Structure formats: C-alpha cells, structure tokens
Coordinates of C-alpha atoms in Angstrom, one line a residue:
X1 CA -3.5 -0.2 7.3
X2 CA -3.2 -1.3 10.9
X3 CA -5.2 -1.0 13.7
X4 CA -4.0 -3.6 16.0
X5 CA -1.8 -2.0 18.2
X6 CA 0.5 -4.5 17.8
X7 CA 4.2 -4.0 17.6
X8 CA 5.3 -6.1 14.9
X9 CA 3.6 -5.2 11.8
X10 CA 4.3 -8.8 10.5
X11 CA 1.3 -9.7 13.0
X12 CA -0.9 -7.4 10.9
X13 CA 0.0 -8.3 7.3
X14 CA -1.8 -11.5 5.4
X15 CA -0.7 -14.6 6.5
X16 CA 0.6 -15.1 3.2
X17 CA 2.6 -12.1 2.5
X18 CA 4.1 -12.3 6.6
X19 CA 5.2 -15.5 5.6
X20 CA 7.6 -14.1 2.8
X21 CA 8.7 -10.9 4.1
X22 CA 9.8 -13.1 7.2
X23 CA 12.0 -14.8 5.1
X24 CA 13.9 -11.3 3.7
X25 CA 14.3 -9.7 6.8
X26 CA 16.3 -10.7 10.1
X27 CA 13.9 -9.1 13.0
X28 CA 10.3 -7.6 13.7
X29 CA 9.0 -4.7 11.7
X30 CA 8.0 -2.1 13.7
X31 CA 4.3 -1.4 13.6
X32 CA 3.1 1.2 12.3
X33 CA 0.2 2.2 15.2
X34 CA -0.4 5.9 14.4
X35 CA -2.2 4.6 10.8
X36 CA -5.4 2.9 12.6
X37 CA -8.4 1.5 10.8
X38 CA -10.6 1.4 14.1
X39 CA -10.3 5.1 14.8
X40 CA -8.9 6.5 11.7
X41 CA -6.4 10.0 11.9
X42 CA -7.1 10.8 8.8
X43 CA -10.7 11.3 10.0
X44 CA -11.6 14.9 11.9
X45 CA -12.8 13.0 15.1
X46 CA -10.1 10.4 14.8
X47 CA -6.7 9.7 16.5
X48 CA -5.5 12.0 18.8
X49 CA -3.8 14.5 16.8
X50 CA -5.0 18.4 16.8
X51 CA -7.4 19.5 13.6
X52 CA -4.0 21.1 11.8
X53 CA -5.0 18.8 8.2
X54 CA -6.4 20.2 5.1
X55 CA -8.0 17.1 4.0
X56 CA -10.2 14.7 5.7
X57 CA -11.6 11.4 5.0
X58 CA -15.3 10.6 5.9
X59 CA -15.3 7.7 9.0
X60 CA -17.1 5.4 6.9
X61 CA -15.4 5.4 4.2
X62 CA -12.0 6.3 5.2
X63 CA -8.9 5.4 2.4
X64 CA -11.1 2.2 1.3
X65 CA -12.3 4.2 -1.5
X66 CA -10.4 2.0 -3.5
X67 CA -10.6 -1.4 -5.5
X68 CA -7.9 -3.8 -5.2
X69 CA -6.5 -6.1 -7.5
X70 CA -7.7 -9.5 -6.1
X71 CA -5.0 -11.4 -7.8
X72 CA -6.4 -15.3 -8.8
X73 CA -4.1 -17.0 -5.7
X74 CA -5.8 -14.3 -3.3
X75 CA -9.3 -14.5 -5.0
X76 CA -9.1 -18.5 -4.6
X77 CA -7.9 -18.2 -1.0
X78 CA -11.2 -16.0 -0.2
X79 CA -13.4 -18.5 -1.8
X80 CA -11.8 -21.2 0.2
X81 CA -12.0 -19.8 4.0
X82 CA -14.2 -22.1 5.4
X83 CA -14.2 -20.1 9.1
X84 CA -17.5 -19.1 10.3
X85 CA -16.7 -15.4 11.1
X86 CA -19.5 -13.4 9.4
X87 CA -16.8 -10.9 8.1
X88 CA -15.1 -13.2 6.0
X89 CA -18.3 -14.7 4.3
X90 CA -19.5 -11.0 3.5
X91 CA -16.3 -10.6 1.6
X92 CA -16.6 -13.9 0.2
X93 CA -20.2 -13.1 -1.6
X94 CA -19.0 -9.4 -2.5
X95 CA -16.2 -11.9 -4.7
X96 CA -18.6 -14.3 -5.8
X97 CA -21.3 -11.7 -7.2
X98 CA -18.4 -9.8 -8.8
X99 CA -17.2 -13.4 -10.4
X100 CA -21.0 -13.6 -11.4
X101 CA -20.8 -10.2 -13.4
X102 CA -17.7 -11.0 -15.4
X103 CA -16.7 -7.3 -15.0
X104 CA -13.1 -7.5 -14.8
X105 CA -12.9 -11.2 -14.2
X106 CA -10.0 -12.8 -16.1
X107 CA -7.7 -15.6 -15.2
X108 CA -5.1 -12.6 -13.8
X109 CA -7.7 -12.2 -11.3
X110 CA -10.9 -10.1 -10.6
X111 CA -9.7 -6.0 -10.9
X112 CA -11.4 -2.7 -10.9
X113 CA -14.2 -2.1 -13.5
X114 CA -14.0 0.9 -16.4
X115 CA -16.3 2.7 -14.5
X116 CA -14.3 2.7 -10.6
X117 CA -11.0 3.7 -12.7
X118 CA -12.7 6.8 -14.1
X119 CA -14.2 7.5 -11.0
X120 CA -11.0 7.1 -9.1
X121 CA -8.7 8.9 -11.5
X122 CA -10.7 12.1 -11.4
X123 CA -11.7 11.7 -7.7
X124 CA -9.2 14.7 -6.5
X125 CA -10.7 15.6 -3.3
X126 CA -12.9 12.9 -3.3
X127 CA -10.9 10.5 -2.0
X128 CA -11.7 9.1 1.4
X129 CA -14.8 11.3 0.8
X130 CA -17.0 10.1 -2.2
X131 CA -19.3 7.3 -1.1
X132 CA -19.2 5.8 -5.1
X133 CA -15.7 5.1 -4.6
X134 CA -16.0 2.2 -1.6
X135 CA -14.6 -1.0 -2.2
X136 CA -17.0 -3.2 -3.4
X137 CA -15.2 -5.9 -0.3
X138 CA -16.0 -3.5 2.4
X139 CA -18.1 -4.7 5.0
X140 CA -20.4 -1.8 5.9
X141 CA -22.2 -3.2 8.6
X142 CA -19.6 -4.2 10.8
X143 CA -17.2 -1.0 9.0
X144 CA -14.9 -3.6 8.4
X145 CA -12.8 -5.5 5.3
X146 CA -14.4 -8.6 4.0
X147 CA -11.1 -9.7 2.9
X148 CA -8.6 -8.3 5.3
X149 CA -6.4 -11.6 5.6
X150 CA -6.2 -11.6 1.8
X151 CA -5.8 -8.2 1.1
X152 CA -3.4 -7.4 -1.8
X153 CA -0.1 -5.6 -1.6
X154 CA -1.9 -1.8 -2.2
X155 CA -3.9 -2.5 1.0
X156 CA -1.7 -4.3 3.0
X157 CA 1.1 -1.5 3.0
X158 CA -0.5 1.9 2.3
X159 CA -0.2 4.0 5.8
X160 CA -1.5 7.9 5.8
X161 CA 1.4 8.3 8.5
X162 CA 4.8 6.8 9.8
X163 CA 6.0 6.3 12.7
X164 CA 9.7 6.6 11.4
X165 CA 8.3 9.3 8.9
X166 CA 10.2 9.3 5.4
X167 CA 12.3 6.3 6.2
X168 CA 8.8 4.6 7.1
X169 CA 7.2 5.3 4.3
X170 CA 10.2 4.6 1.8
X171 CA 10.1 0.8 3.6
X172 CA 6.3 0.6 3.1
X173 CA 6.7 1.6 -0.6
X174 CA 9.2 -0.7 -1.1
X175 CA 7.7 -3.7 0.3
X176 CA 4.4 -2.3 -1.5
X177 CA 6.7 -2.7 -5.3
X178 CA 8.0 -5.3 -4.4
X179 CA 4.7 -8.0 -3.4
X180 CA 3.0 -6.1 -6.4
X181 CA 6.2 -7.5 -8.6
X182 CA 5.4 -11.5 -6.6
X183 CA 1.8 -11.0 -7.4
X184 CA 1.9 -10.1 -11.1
X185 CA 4.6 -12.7 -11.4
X186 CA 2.6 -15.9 -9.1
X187 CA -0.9 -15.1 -11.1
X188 CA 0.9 -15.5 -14.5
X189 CA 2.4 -18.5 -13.4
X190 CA -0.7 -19.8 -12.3
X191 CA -2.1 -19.1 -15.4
X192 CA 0.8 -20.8 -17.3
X193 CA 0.5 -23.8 -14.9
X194 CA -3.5 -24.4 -15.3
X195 CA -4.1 -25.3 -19.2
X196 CA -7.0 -22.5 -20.6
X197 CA -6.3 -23.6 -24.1
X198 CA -4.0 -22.1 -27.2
X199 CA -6.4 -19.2 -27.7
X200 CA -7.1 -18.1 -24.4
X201 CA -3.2 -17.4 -24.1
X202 CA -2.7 -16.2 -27.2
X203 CA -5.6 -13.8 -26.1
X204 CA -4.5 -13.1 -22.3
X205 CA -0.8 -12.7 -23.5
X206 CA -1.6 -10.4 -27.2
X207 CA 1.0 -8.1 -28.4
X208 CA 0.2 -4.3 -28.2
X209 CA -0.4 -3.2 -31.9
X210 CA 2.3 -1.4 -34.1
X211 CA 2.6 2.3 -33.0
X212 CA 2.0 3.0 -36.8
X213 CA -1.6 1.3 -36.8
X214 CA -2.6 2.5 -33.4
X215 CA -5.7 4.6 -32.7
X216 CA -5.7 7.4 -30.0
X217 CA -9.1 6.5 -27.8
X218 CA -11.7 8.7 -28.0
X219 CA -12.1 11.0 -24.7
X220 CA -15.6 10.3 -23.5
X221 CA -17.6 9.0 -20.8
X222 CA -19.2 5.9 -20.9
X223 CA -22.2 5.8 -18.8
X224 CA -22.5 2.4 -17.2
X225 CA -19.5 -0.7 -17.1
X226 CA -20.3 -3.6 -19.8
X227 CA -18.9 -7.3 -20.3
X228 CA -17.6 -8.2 -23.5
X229 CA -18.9 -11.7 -23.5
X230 CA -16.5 -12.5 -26.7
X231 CA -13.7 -11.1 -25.1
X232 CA -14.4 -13.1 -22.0
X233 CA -15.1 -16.4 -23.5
X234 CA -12.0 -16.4 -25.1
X235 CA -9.8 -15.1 -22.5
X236 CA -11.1 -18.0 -20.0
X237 CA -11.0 -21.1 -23.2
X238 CA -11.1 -24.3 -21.3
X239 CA -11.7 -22.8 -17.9
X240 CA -15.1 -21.1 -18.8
X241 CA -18.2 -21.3 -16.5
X242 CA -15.6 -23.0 -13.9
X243 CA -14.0 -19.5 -12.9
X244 CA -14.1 -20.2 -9.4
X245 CA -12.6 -23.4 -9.5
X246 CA -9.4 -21.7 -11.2
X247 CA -8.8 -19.3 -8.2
X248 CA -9.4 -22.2 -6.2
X249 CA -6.5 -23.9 -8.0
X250 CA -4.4 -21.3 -8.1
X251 CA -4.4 -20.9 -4.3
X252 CA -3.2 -24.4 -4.3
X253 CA -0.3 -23.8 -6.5
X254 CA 0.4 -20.9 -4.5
X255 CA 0.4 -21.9 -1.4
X256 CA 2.4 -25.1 -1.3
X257 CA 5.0 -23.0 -2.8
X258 CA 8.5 -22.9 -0.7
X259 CA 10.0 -19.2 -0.5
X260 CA 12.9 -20.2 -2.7
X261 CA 10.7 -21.7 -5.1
X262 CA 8.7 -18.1 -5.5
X263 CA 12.1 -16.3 -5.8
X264 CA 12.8 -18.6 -8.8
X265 CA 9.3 -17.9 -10.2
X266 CA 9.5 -14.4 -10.0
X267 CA 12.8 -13.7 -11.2
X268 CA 15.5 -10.7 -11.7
X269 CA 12.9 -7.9 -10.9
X270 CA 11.5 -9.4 -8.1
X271 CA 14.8 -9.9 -6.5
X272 CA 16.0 -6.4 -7.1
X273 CA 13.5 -5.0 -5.5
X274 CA 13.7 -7.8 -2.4
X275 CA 17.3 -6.1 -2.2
X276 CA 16.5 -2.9 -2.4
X277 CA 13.6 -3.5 0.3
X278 CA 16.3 -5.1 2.6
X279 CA 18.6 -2.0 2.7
X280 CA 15.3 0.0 3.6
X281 CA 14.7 -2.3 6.2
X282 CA 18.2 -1.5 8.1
X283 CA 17.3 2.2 7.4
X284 CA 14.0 1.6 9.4
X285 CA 15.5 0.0 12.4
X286 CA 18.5 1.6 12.9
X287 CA 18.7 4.7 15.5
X288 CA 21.7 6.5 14.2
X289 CA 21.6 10.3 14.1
X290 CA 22.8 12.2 11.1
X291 CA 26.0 13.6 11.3
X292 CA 25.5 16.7 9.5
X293 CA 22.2 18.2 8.9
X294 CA 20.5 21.1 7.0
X295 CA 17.2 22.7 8.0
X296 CA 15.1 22.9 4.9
X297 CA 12.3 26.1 4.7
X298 CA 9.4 25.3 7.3
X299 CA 5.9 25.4 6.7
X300 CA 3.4 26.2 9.9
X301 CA 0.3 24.5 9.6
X302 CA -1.1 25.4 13.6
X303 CA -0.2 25.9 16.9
X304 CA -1.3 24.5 19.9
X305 CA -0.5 24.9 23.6
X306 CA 3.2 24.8 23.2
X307 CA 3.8 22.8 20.0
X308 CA 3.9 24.1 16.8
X309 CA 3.2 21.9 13.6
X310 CA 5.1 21.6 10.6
X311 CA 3.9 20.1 7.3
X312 CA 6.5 17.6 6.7
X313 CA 7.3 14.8 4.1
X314 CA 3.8 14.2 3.5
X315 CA 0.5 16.4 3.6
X316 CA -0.9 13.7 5.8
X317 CA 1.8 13.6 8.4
X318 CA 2.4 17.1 10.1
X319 CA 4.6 16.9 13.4
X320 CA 4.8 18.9 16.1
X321 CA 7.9 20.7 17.4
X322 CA 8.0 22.4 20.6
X323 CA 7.7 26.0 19.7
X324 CA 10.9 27.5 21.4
X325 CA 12.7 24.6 19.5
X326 CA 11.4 25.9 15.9
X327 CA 13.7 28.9 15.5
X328 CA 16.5 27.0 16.6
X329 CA 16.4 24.7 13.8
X330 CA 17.9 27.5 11.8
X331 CA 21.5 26.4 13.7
X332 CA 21.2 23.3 11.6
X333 CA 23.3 24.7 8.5
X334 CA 25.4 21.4 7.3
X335 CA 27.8 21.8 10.4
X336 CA 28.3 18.4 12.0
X337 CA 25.5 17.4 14.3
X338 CA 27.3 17.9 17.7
X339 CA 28.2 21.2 17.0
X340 CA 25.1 22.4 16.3
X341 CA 23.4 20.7 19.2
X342 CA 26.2 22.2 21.5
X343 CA 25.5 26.1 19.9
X344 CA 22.0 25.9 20.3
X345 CA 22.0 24.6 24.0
X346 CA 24.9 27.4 24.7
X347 CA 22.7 30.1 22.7
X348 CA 18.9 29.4 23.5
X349 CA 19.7 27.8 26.2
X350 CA 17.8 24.7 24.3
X351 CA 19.4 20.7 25.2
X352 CA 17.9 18.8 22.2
X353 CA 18.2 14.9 22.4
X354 CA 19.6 13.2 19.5
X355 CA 16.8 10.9 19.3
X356 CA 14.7 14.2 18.9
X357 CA 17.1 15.2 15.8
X358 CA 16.9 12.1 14.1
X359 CA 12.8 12.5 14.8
X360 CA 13.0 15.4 12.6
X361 CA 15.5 13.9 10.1
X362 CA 13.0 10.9 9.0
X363 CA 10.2 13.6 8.9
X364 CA 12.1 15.5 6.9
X365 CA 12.2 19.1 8.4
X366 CA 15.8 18.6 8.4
X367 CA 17.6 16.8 5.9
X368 CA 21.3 15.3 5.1
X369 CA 23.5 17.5 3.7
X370 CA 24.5 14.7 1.3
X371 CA 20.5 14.6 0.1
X372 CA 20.3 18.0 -0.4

C-alpha cells in the first residue's frame, strides 16, 4: 500500500526490504500512486474514480483486515525503534501484549491466531468490511499502521490497483513470493543461529505424521483462541520467558547481514524467484507496444460523461475507455498493431496513440496473440 505520492516505490517500502530489492534491480520502481492508504479507492468516497465497483471497503478499516506474519527479525526490529513518534510506540505495545499472550508466538515469529484465520478464511464479502478482522497493529486513532516501516512482505506489496495494470501486478506478486521466500528462509536461520536447545528444534522442526496414521480434523468451531502452554514451553527451550530478547537478536543477525550473504542463506528458491522478479521488472519499465493484438470479450461496468468502463484484469481495477473508442477495439483481431491502428483511423475516423494501446494491453482488454 502506498500513499506517498512518491515516484519511486522503493521510497515507500521498509527500509529493510528497499535495501534488497535495490540490489536486484538497475533503476527506480515506479510508484504505484492510484493504491493510497490516506484516501483509499477502494473506499466509495475515496480516490477520484466514478462509483462503477461492486465491492467496497469501509474507510476505517480499508484492506487491513488482515494479520501479518511478523517474522522474528521484523518483530525484533519493532521492539527496538527507539524514535518517539507515537505511531510507532502504539505498534510496539500492540507486539508486546500479543508476545504477553503467547497466541501464536514462536521463535518463527508472532502470526495470526486460530481464531483471525477462521474468521478470515470465511470472511467472503467481509473483507475490508468486518470490523473483527483489523489488524491487531493498526493504529485506530491516528487510522494509521503501528508497524508500517516493518511491515512484512503481504503488506508491503499488496495494491488494489496498478498503474501498469497486469504487468504491475504480476511485478508486485513477484516481489511479494519472492521477500516471503527471504523471510521464511532469514527467521529459520535465526533460529538455527540462536541456541533454544535439542528439543525445542526437534519440536519447531517435527516431521508431519505418516499419511497412514493421520487423522482428518474434526470440522468445528472453536469459540475463543487458547495457548498450549506445553506446546509453548517446549517450542521456546532455552529462550523461554526471554521471548523478546530473541527477536531482539534476531534483528541483529539480520541486519548486519550483507546482500550476498542473504542470497547464500536463502538459497536455490530464493534465487529463482529473484530471477524471475528481474525479468518482471524489465516488463514493468519498458514502453514497447505489442505487435499483434487480440480484443478479448468486454464487460461494461458504467458509463460516465464520455468514458465507458471496462472490468479488466482485476475486479478492483476497472478502466475507462473513451466510448467512441470501445467498438473499435473489435479491429484488434491478431493483425499486426499498425495495421489495425491505420484501419480504425481510416474507418471511424479514430487516431489511437500507441501508448493508449499498450494502456489497454497491461489492463488486459486486449491481449497478445501469443497469450491467447
């Protein structure tokens, strides 16, 4: 989420994670200003957009009706901001009551409890909508994250729309997979690195049980989240009662870790994805249009004044097309680009800018001949 207005979205991402993805690609990231936090478009009286959605998020909640990982690096940075600004320390005691709980407080880091993931996995509609479902980190009074400079991968790349549509949000995901691949890998090194004891990793790190012994669970709801205090003792051996200290630990390991030193923590997966996020990258920033293009069936969600609006890649991120253009797109049949530019101009009379047909390439409303 960004609501900076800034035009590289490195400015926007945590320090930590801005650090790393300057080191994989040559160049700013263009921001992605259309997804703001301080006057959200997914909200009815947000962004500047006409009312053509569905769906709608409440303004105080917004898409923080989610619980992010706080991975034990991140969780040991939060605790260790010593700044004054009253943001930051309302985030900081949000993570220091839900250390105090135990729900969901392991070495890995402090997750979601039972009770959020039902919640959230039967939430349908009422996402962005159901007031149960706010982040535990978010700072109601100001209507602001308590831990936005620490924020995990989920938070930090999630956008309800794209400036670069398809080809933004196939970057985004991307970058998302691969930081979530760092994270998992960095808190189990941490983990490795900071000595719980023989049965806390033999607890943490427990083989599933043989298919043949396994027991389906039992589909029911269970009222209220619990701590297994057994479970717990054991899964934080030698570290117990000193959970806070970990984190605090592991954002030391963490962060006076070189770049190449986390690509050699993290491994063959990490680096596959680093690739694959790379090659996105060009995708983002080039302005090439499509040589050959194919219009795929339209959907008209509204009209208004002389724009028409299309639902496109994503229920989220309708675009509108000037409505003498829409009928035109039916020229687009998988003859090279040019030629159908030049027929509609000499037939409707139409010029359409190249930059406009790549617009609705990465939106998807048309699409390469090859993808189809």
């Amino acid at each position: 989420m960004d609501g900076s207005g800034n035009s590289d979205a490195l400015d926007t991402l945590p320090p930590l994670y801005a650090g790393w993805l300057r080191e994989m690609v040559v160049g700013p990231i263009p921001a992605e200003t259309k997804a703001t936090c301080a006057s959200c478009a997914m909200c009815k009286n947000g962004g500047k957009r006409p009312a053509v959605l569905s769906y709608y998020y409440e303004p105080n909640l917004k898409c923080c009706t989610y619980t992010p990982e706080i991975f034990n690096f991140l969780a040991g940075n939060i605790l260790a901001d010593t700044g004054s600004d009253s943001n930051v320390k309302s985030g900081q005691r949000a993570l220091e009551l839900r250390i105090a709980r135990k729900l969901a407080v392991t070495p890995y880091g402090v997750g979601a409890t039972p009770k959020f993931n039902r919640l959230y996995k039967n939430s349908g509609t009422e996402f962005g909508r159901n007031p149960e479902l706010l982040c535990p980190y978010y700072n109601v009074e100001a209507d602001l994250c308590g831990v936005w400079r620490y924020r995990n991968s989920v938070c930090a790349t999630w956008f309800c729309k794209h400036e670069r549509g398809a080809v933004g949000m196939e970057f985004w995901r991307l970058v998302r997979l691969w930081l979530n691949s760092v994270e998992q890998s960095l808190a189990r090194w941490c983990v490795s690195r900071l000595d719980l004891g023989e049965q806390a990793l033999l607890t943490l790190f427990a083989p599933p049980p043989p298919l043949n012994n396994a027991v389906k669970p039992k589909v029911e709801a269970v009222v209220e989240d619990s701590v297994d205090l057994k479970l717990y003792r054991r899964q934080w051996g030698g570290w117990l009662g000193r959970e806070q200290e970990f984190y605090l630990e592991c954002a030391r390991l963490v962060n006076n870790l070189s770049w190449p030193e986390v690509v050699q923590i993290c491994g063959p997966q990490t680096q596959i994805l680093a690739d694959l996020t790379q090659k996105a990258y060009q995708r983002l920033v080039t302005d090439q249009t499509p040589s050959a293009l194919q219009v795929i069936p339209l959907k008209v969600l509204g009209k208004q004044g002389d724009y028409t609006y299309l639902q496109t890649y994503g229920d989220n991120d309708p675009l509108g097309v000037p409505t003498k253009l829409v009928a035109a797109l039916d020229y687009f049949d998988g003859q090279p680009t040019t030629e159908v530019l030049q027929t509609i101009e000499t037939k409707t009379g139409l010029r359409v800018s190249p930059k406009l047909v790549r617009k609705l390439a990465d939106f998807k409303l048309l699409v390469r001949v090859e993808d189809e």
